[in-house]
Every structure is written in C-alpha cells, then in structure tokens.
PDB file of C-alpha atoms in Angstrom:
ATOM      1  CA  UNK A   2       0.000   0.000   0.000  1.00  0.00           C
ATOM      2  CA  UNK A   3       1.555   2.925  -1.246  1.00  0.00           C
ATOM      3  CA  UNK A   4       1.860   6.099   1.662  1.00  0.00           C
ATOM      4  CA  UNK A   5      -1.297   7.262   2.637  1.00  0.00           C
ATOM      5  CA  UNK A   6      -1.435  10.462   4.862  1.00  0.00           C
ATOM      6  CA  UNK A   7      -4.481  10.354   7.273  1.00  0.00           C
ATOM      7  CA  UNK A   8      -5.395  14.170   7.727  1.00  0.00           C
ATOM      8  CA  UNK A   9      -5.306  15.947  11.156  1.00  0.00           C
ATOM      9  CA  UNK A  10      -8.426  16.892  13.140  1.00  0.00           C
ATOM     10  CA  UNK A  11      -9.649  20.119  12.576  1.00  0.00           C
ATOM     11  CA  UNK A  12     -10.983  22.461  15.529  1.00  0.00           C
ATOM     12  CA  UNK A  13     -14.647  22.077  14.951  1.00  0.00           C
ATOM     13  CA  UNK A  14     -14.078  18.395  14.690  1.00  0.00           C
ATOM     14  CA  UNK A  15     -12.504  18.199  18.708  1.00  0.00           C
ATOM     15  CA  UNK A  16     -14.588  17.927  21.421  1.00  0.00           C
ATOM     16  CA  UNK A  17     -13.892  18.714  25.182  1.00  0.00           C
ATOM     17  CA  UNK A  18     -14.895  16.395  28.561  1.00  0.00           C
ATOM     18  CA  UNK A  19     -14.335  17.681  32.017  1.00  0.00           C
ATOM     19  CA  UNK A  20     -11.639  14.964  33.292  1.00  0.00           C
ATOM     20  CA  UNK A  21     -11.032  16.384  37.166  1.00  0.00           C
ATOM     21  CA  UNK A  22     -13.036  18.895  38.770  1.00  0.00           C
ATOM     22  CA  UNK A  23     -12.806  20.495  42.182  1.00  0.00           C
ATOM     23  CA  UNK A  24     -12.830  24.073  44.062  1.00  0.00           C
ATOM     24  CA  UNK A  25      -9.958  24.732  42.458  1.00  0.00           C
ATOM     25  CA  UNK A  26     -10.837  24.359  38.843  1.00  0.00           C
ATOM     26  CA  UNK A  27     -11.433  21.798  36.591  1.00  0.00           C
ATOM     27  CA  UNK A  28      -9.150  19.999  33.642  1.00  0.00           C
ATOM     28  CA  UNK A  29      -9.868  19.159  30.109  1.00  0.00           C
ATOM     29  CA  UNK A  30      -9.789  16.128  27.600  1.00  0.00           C
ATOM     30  CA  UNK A  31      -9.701  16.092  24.005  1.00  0.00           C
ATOM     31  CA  UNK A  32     -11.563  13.808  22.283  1.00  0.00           C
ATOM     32  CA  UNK A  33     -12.989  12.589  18.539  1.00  0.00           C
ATOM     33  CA  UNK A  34     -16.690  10.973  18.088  1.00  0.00           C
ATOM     34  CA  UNK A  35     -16.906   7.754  15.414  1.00  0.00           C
ATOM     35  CA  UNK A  36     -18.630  10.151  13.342  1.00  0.00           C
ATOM     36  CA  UNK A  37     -15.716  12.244  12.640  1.00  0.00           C
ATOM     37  CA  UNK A  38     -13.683   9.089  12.084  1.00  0.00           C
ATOM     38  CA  UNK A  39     -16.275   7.611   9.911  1.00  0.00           C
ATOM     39  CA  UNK A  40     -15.772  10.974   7.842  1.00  0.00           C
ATOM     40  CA  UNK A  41     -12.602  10.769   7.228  1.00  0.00           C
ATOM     41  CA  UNK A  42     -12.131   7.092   6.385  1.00  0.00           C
ATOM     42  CA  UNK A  43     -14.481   8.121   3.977  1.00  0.00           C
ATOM     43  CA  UNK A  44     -12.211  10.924   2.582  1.00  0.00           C
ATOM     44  CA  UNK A  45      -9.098   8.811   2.533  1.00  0.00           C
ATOM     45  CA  UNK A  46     -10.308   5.664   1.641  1.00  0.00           C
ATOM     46  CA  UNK A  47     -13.972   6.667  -0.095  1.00  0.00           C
ATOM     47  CA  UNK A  48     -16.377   4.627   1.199  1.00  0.00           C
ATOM     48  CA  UNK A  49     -15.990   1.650  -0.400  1.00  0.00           C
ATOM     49  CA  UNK A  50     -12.527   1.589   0.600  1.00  0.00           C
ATOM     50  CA  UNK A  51     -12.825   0.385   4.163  1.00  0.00           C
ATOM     51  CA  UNK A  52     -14.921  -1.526   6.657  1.00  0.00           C
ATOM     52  CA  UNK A  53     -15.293  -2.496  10.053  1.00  0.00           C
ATOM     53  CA  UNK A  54     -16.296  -5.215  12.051  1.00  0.00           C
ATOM     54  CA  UNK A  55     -16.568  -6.572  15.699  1.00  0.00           C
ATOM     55  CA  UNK A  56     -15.484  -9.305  17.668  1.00  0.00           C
ATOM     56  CA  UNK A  57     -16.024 -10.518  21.259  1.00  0.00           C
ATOM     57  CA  UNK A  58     -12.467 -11.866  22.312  1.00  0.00           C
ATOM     58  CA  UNK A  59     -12.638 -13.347  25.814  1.00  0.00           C
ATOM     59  CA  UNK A  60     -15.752 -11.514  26.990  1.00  0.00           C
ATOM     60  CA  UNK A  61     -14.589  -8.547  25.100  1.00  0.00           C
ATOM     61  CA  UNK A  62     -15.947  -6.567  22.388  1.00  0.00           C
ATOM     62  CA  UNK A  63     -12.937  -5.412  19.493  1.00  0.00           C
ATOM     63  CA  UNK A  64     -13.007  -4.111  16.570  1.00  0.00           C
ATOM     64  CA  UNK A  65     -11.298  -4.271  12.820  1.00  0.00           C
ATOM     65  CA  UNK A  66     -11.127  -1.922  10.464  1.00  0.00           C
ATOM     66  CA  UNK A  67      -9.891  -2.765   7.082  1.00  0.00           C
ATOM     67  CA  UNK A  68      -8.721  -0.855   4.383  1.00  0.00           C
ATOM     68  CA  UNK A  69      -8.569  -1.803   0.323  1.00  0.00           C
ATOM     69  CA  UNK A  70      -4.797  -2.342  -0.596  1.00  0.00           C
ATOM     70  CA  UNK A  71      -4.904  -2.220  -4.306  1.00  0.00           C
ATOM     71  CA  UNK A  72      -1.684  -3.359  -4.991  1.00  0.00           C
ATOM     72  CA  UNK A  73      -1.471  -6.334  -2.984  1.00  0.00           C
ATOM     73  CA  UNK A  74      -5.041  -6.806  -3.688  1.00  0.00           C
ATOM     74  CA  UNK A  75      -6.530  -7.799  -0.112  1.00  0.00           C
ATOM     75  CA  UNK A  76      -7.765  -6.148   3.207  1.00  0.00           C
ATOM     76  CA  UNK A  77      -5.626  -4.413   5.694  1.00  0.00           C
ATOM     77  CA  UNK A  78      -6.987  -4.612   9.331  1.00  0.00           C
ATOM     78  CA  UNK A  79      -6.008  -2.924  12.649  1.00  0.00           C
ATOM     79  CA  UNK A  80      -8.397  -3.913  15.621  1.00  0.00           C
ATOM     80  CA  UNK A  81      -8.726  -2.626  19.181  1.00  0.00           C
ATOM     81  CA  UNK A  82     -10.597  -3.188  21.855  1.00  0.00           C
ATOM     82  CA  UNK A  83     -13.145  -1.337  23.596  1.00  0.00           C
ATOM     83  CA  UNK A  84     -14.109  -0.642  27.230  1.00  0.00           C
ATOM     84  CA  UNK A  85     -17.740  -0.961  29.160  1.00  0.00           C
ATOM     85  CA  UNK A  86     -19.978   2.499  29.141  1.00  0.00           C
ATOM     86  CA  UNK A  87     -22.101   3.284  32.224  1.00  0.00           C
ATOM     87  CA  UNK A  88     -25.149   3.548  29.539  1.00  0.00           C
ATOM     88  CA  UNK A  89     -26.094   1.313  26.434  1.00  0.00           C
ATOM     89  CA  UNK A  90     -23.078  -0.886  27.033  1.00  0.00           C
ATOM     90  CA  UNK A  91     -22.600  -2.765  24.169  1.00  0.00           C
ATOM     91  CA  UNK A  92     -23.384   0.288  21.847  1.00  0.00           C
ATOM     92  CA  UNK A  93     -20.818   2.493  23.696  1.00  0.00           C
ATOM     93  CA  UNK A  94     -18.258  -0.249  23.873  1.00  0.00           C
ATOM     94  CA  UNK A  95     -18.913  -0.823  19.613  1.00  0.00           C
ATOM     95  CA  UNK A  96     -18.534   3.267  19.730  1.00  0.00           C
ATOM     96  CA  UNK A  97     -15.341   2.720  21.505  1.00  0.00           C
ATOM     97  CA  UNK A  98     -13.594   0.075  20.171  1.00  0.00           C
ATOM     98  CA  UNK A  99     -14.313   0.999  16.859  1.00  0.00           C
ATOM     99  CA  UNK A 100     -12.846   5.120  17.878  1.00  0.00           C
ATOM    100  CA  UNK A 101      -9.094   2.996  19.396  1.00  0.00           C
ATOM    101  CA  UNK A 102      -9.096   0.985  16.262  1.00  0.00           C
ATOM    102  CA  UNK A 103      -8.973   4.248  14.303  1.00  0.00           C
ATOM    103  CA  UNK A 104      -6.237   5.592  16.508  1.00  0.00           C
ATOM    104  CA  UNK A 105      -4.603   2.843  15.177  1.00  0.00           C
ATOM    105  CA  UNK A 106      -4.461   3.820  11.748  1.00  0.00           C
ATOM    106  CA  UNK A 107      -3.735   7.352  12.860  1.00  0.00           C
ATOM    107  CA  UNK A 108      -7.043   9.136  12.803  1.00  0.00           C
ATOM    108  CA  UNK A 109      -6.882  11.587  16.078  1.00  0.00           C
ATOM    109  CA  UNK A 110      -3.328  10.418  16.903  1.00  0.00           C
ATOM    110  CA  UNK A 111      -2.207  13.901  17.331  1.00  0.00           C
ATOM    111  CA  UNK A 112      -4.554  14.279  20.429  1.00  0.00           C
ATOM    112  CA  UNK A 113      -2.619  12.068  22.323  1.00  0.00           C
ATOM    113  CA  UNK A 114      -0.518  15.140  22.315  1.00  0.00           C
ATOM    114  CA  UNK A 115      -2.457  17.242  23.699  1.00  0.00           C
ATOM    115  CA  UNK A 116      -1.150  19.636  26.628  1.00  0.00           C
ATOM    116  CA  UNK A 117      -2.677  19.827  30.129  1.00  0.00           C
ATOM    117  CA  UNK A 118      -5.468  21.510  30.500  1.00  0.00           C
ATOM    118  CA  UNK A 119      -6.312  23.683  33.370  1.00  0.00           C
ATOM    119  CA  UNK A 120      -9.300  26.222  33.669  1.00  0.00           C
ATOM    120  CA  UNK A 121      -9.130  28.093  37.188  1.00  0.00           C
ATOM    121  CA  UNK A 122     -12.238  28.682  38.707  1.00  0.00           C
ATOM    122  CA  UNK A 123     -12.402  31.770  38.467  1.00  0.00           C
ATOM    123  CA  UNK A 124     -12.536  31.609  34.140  1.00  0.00           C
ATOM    124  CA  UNK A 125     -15.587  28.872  35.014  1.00  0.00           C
ATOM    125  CA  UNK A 126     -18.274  28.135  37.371  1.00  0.00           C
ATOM    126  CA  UNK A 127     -17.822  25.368  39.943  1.00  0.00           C
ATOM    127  CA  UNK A 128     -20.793  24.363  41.558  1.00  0.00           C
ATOM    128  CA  UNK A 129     -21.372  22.020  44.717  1.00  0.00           C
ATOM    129  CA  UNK A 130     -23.781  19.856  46.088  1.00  0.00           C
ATOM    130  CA  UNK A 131     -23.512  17.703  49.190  1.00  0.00           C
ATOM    131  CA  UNK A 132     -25.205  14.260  49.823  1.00  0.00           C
ATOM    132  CA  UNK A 133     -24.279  12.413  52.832  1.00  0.00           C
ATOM    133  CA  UNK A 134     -21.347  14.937  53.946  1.00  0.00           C
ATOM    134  CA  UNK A 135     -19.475  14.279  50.694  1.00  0.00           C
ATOM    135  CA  UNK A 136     -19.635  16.826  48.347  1.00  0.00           C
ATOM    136  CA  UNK A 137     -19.275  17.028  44.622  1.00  0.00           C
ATOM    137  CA  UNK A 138     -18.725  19.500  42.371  1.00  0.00           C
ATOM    138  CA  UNK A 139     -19.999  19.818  38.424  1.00  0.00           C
ATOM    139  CA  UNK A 140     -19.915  22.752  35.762  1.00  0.00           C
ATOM    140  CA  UNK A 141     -22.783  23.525  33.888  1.00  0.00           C
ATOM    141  CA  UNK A 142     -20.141  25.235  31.867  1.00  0.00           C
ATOM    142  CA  UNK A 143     -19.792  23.992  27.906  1.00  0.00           C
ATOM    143  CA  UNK A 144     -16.271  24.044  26.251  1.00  0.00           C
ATOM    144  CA  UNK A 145     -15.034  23.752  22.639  1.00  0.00           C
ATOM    145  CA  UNK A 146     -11.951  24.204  20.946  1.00  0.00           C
ATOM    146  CA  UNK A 147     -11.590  27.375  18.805  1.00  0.00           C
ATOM    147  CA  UNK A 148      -8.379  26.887  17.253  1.00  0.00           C
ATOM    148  CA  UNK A 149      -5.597  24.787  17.156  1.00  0.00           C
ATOM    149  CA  UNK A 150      -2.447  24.382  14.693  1.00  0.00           C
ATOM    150  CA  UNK A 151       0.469  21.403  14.836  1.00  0.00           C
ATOM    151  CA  UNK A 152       3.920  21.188  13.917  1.00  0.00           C
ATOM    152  CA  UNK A 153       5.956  19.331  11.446  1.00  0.00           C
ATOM    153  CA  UNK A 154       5.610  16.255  13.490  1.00  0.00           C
ATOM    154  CA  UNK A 155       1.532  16.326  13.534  1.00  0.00           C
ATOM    155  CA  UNK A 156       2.383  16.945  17.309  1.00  0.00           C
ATOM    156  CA  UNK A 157      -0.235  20.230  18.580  1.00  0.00           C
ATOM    157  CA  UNK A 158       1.633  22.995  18.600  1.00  0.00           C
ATOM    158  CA  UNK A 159      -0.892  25.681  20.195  1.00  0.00           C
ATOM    159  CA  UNK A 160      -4.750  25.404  21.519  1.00  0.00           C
ATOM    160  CA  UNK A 161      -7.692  27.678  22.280  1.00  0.00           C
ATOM    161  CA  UNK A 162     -10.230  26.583  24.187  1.00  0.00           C
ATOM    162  CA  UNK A 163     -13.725  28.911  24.629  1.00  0.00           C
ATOM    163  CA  UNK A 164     -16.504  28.212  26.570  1.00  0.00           C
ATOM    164  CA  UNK A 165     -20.535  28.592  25.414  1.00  0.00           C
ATOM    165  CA  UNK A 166     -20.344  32.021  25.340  1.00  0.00           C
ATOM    166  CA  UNK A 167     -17.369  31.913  23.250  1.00  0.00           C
ATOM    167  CA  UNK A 168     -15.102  33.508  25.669  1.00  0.00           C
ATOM    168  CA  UNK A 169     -11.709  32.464  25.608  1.00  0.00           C
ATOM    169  CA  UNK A 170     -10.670  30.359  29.351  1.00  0.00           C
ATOM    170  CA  UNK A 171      -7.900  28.868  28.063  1.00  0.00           C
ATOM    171  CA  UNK A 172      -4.381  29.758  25.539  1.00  0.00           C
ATOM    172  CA  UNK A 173      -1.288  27.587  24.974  1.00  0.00           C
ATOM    173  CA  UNK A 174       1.446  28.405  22.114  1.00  0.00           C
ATOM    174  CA  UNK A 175       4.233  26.485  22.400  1.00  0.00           C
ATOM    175  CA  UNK A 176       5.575  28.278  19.131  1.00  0.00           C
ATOM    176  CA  UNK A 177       8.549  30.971  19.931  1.00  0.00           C
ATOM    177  CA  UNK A 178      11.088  31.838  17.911  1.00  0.00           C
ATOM    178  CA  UNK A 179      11.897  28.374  15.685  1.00  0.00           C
ATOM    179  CA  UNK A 180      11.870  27.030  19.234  1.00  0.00           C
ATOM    180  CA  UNK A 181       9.245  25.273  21.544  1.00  0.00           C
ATOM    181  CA  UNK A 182       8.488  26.367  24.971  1.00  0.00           C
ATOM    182  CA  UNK A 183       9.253  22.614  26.103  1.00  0.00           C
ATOM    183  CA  UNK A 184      12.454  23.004  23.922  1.00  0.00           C
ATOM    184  CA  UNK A 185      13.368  25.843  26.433  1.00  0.00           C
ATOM    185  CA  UNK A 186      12.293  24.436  29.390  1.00  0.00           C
ATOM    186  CA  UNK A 187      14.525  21.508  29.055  1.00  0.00           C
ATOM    187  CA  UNK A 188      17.133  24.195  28.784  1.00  0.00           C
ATOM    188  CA  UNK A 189      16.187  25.546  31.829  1.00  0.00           C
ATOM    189  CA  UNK A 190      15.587  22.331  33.448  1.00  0.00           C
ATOM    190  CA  UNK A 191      12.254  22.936  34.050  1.00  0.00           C
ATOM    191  CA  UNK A 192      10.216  19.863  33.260  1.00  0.00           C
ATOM    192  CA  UNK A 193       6.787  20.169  31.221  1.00  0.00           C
ATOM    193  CA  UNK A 194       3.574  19.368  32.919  1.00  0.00           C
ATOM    194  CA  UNK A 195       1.805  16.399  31.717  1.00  0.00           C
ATOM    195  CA  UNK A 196      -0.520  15.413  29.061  1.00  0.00           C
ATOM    196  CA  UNK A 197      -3.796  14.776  28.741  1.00  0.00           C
ATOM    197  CA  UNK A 198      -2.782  10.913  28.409  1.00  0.00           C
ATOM    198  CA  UNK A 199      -0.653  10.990  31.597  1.00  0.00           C
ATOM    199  CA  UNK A 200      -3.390  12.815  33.037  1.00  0.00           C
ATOM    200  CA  UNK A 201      -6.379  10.123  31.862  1.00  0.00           C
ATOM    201  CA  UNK A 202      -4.076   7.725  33.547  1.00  0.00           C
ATOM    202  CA  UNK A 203      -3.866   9.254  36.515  1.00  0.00           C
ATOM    203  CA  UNK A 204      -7.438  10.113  37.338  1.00  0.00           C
ATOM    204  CA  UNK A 205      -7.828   5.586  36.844  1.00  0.00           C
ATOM    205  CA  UNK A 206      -5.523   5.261  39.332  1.00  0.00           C
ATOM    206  CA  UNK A 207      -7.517   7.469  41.712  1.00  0.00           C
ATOM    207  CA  UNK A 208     -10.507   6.009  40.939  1.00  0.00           C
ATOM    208  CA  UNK A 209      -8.991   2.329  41.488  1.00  0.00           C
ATOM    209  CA  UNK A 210      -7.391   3.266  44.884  1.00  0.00           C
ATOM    210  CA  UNK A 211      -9.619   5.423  46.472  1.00  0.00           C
ATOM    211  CA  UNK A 212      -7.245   7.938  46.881  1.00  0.00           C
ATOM    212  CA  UNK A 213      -8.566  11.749  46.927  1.00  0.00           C
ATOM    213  CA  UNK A 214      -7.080  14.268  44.638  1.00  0.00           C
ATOM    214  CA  UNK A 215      -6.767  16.725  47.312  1.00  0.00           C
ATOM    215  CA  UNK A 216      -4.721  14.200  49.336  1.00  0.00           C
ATOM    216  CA  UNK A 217      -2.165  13.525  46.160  1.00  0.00           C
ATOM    217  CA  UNK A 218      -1.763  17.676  46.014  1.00  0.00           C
ATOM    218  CA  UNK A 219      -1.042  17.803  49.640  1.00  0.00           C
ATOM    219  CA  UNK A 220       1.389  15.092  49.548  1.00  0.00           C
ATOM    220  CA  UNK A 221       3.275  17.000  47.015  1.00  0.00           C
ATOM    221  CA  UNK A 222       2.755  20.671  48.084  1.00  0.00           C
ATOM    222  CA  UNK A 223       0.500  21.585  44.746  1.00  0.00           C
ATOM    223  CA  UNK A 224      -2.489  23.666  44.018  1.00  0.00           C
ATOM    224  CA  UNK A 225      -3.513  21.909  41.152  1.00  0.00           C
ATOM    225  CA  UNK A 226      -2.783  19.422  39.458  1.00  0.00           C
ATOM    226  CA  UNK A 227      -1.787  21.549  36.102  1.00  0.00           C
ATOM    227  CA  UNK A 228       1.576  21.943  38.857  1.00  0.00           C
ATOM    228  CA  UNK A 229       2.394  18.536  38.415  1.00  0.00           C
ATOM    229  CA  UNK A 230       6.006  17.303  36.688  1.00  0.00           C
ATOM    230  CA  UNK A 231       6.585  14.909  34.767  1.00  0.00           C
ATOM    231  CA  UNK A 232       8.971  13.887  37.536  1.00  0.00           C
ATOM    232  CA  UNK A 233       6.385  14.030  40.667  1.00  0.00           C
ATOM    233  CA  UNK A 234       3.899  12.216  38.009  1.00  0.00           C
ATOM    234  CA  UNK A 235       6.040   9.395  38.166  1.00  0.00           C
ATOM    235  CA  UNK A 236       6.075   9.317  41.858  1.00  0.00           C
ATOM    236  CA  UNK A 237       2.569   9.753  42.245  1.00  0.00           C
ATOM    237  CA  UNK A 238       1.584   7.121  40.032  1.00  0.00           C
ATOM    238  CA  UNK A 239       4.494   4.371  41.296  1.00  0.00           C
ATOM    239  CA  UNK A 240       2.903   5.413  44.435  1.00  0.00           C
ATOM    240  CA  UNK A 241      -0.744   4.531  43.047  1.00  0.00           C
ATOM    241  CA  UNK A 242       0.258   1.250  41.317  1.00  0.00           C
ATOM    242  CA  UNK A 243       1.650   0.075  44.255  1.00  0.00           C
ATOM    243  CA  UNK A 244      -1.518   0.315  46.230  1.00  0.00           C
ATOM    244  CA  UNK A 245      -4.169  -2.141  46.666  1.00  0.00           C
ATOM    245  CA  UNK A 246      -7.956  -0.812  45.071  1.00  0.00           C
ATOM    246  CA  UNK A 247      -9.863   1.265  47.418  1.00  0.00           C
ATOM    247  CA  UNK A 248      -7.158   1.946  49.818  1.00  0.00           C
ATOM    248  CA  UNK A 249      -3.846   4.125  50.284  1.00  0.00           C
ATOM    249  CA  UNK A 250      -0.380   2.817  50.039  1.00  0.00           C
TER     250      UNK A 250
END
C-alpha cells in the first residue's frame, strides 16, 4: 500500500470532557466521536474503501477496520478493543472500540498530544452539592476548541479553548522563535507538565485506589494538578500502582 497520509483533526471536529473537577478548577480532555472518524475514512479511503467489524475476544468486544490495498489486492486490518460504558453498554463499547481501532491507523493520533489543560475557577463556574457529607462539584459550563495548529511532526503545537459564550478560558502556544516552549524548558531544566494521556491515567488510578485528589496535592505541596512534573507524576503514580484498590499505600 503505497503512503497514505491520514489528515489531522480540525478544531470544529474536537470535542472537550471535564476529566477532574474540584474548588480549584477543573481539567480538560480532548476527544474525537466515530462520526468524525467515519468521515474521514471516507475521505481517505472513499467509502468503499474500508470496513469495520466486531469481535467478542474473551468476553470482550474489538473491533477491525480494514482498508482496500490495491496493490497487494486484499484487506488491511487494525483492531482494538473497547471498554464498558455506564449507559447502552454494548453500543458504547462498539462506539469505543471501533474510535481505538482508528487511533490505530492514525485518525486523532495527534490528540494524544495534547497539553494539560487547566481552567481556574475563576474563568468557570464550579458548583457544589452535598449528599451524605461528601460533596461534589460539576460545571454547567460547555467548552469547545476554537483553534488549534500542529507542527511538522503532527504533534499540537498551540490550543484555544472557549466556553458557550465563546469567551476564551484557556491559551497555549508552544511556538517561539523556531523554538518550543518545552524546547526551552529543558534548557532551563524545568520539566513540562503532563498530558492529557498521563493525566487520563492518573485520574484511573484514583478512581482504582480510592485515593482523593486533594490528598495527592497535599502530599506534594500543589495547588492543582496543572503543577504537576513529569517527575512528581512518576512518583505519584508508582505510588498509586503500588496500592491495593480502594485503599492508600
């Protein structure tokens, strides 16, 4: 199969989902929808030039997606699996299995990229409620991306994010001068913050454990957790991983 090149996601095509939310603020996730990978499949491939299927492996549900090779003649699969949904279960783990397959032939791979990020509370509104002395706290705030641009390795480069009245909460260019701001913070041995993978990651381990947010911020004298380093990352989640679900190491 001669090179194909797999287009990168345009802003209207991102979506946002509140990953961590507290007093403090909350943090953001980029993410795709199958419709915008079933889109462009279709503009690579055309639609007769790919397919998908599903399995159930072991209990779970994967999926293929194949691609025409003309010049060897045959189908080209990459498969995935995907993971259970609170609602419609087997539809949302078709939706998702069929979204990581994708990933594996590139489609969104760039959001895996993606910087922290952080909205302060005071650029959003936090609300609280309280049932049975425990309280949690939600946004009925809305957030989409308004721009975004990549470099020459399809890694994002800069990000906009505005909220439903189209007012901009949060700004990253890591463009300056022919040079990255991670470029110079190496040279300053500063460490970047984390992604939006690490950070995914992360918020599984708390979930698994137990284990507050506030408590991992005390523990290492943050704010938030758009303060964390790469370095204190790997602390906190060796830390995380070594504990036993439910309960702190």
């Amino acid at each position: 199969m001669k090179e194909i090149v797999i287009r990168l996601l345009r802003a209207d095509e991102i979506e946002c989902r509140v990953s961590v939310i507290n007093e403090r603020g909350l943090s953001l996730l980029l993410f795709k929808d199958a419709r915008v990978d079933q889109k462009i499949l279709d503009e690579t491939f055309t639609p007769f030039g790919w397919k998908r299927s599903h399995q159930v492996i072991d209990g779970n549900l994967y999926c293929t997606v194949e691609v025409w090779d003309a010049e060897k003649g045959q189908w080209i699969g990459k498969q995935d699996v995907g993971t259970m949904s609170y609602s419609e279960k087997e539809k949302g783990q078709a939706s998702d299995s069929f979204k990581r397959a994708c990933f594996n032939w590139g489609l969104g791979r760039e959001l895996y990229t993606a910087p922290f990020i952080w909205i302060p509370a005071e650029r959003t509104d936090i609300l609280v409620k309280t049932k049975d002395k425990e309280k949690k706290y939600y946004t009925n705030d809305r957030f989409h991306v308004q721009t975004i641009s990549y470099d020459g390795e399809r890694a994002i480069d800069s990000v906009s994010i505005a909220n439903s009245k189209n007012q901009t909460v949060y700004s990253i260019d890591l463009r300056r001068n022919g040079s990255t701001l991670r470029e110079e913070a190496e040279i300053k041995g500063v460490k970047a913050s984390i992604t939006g993978e690490q950070l995914t990651d992360f918020e599984r381990e708390l979930k698994r454990t137990g284990v507050s947010l506030d408590t991992v911020l005390e523990r290492y004298r943050l704010q938030s957790v758009g303060q964390m380093t790469p370095d204190i990352y790997g602390k906190a989640m060796k830390s995380l991983r070594n504990s036993k679900n439910r309960t702190a190491a």
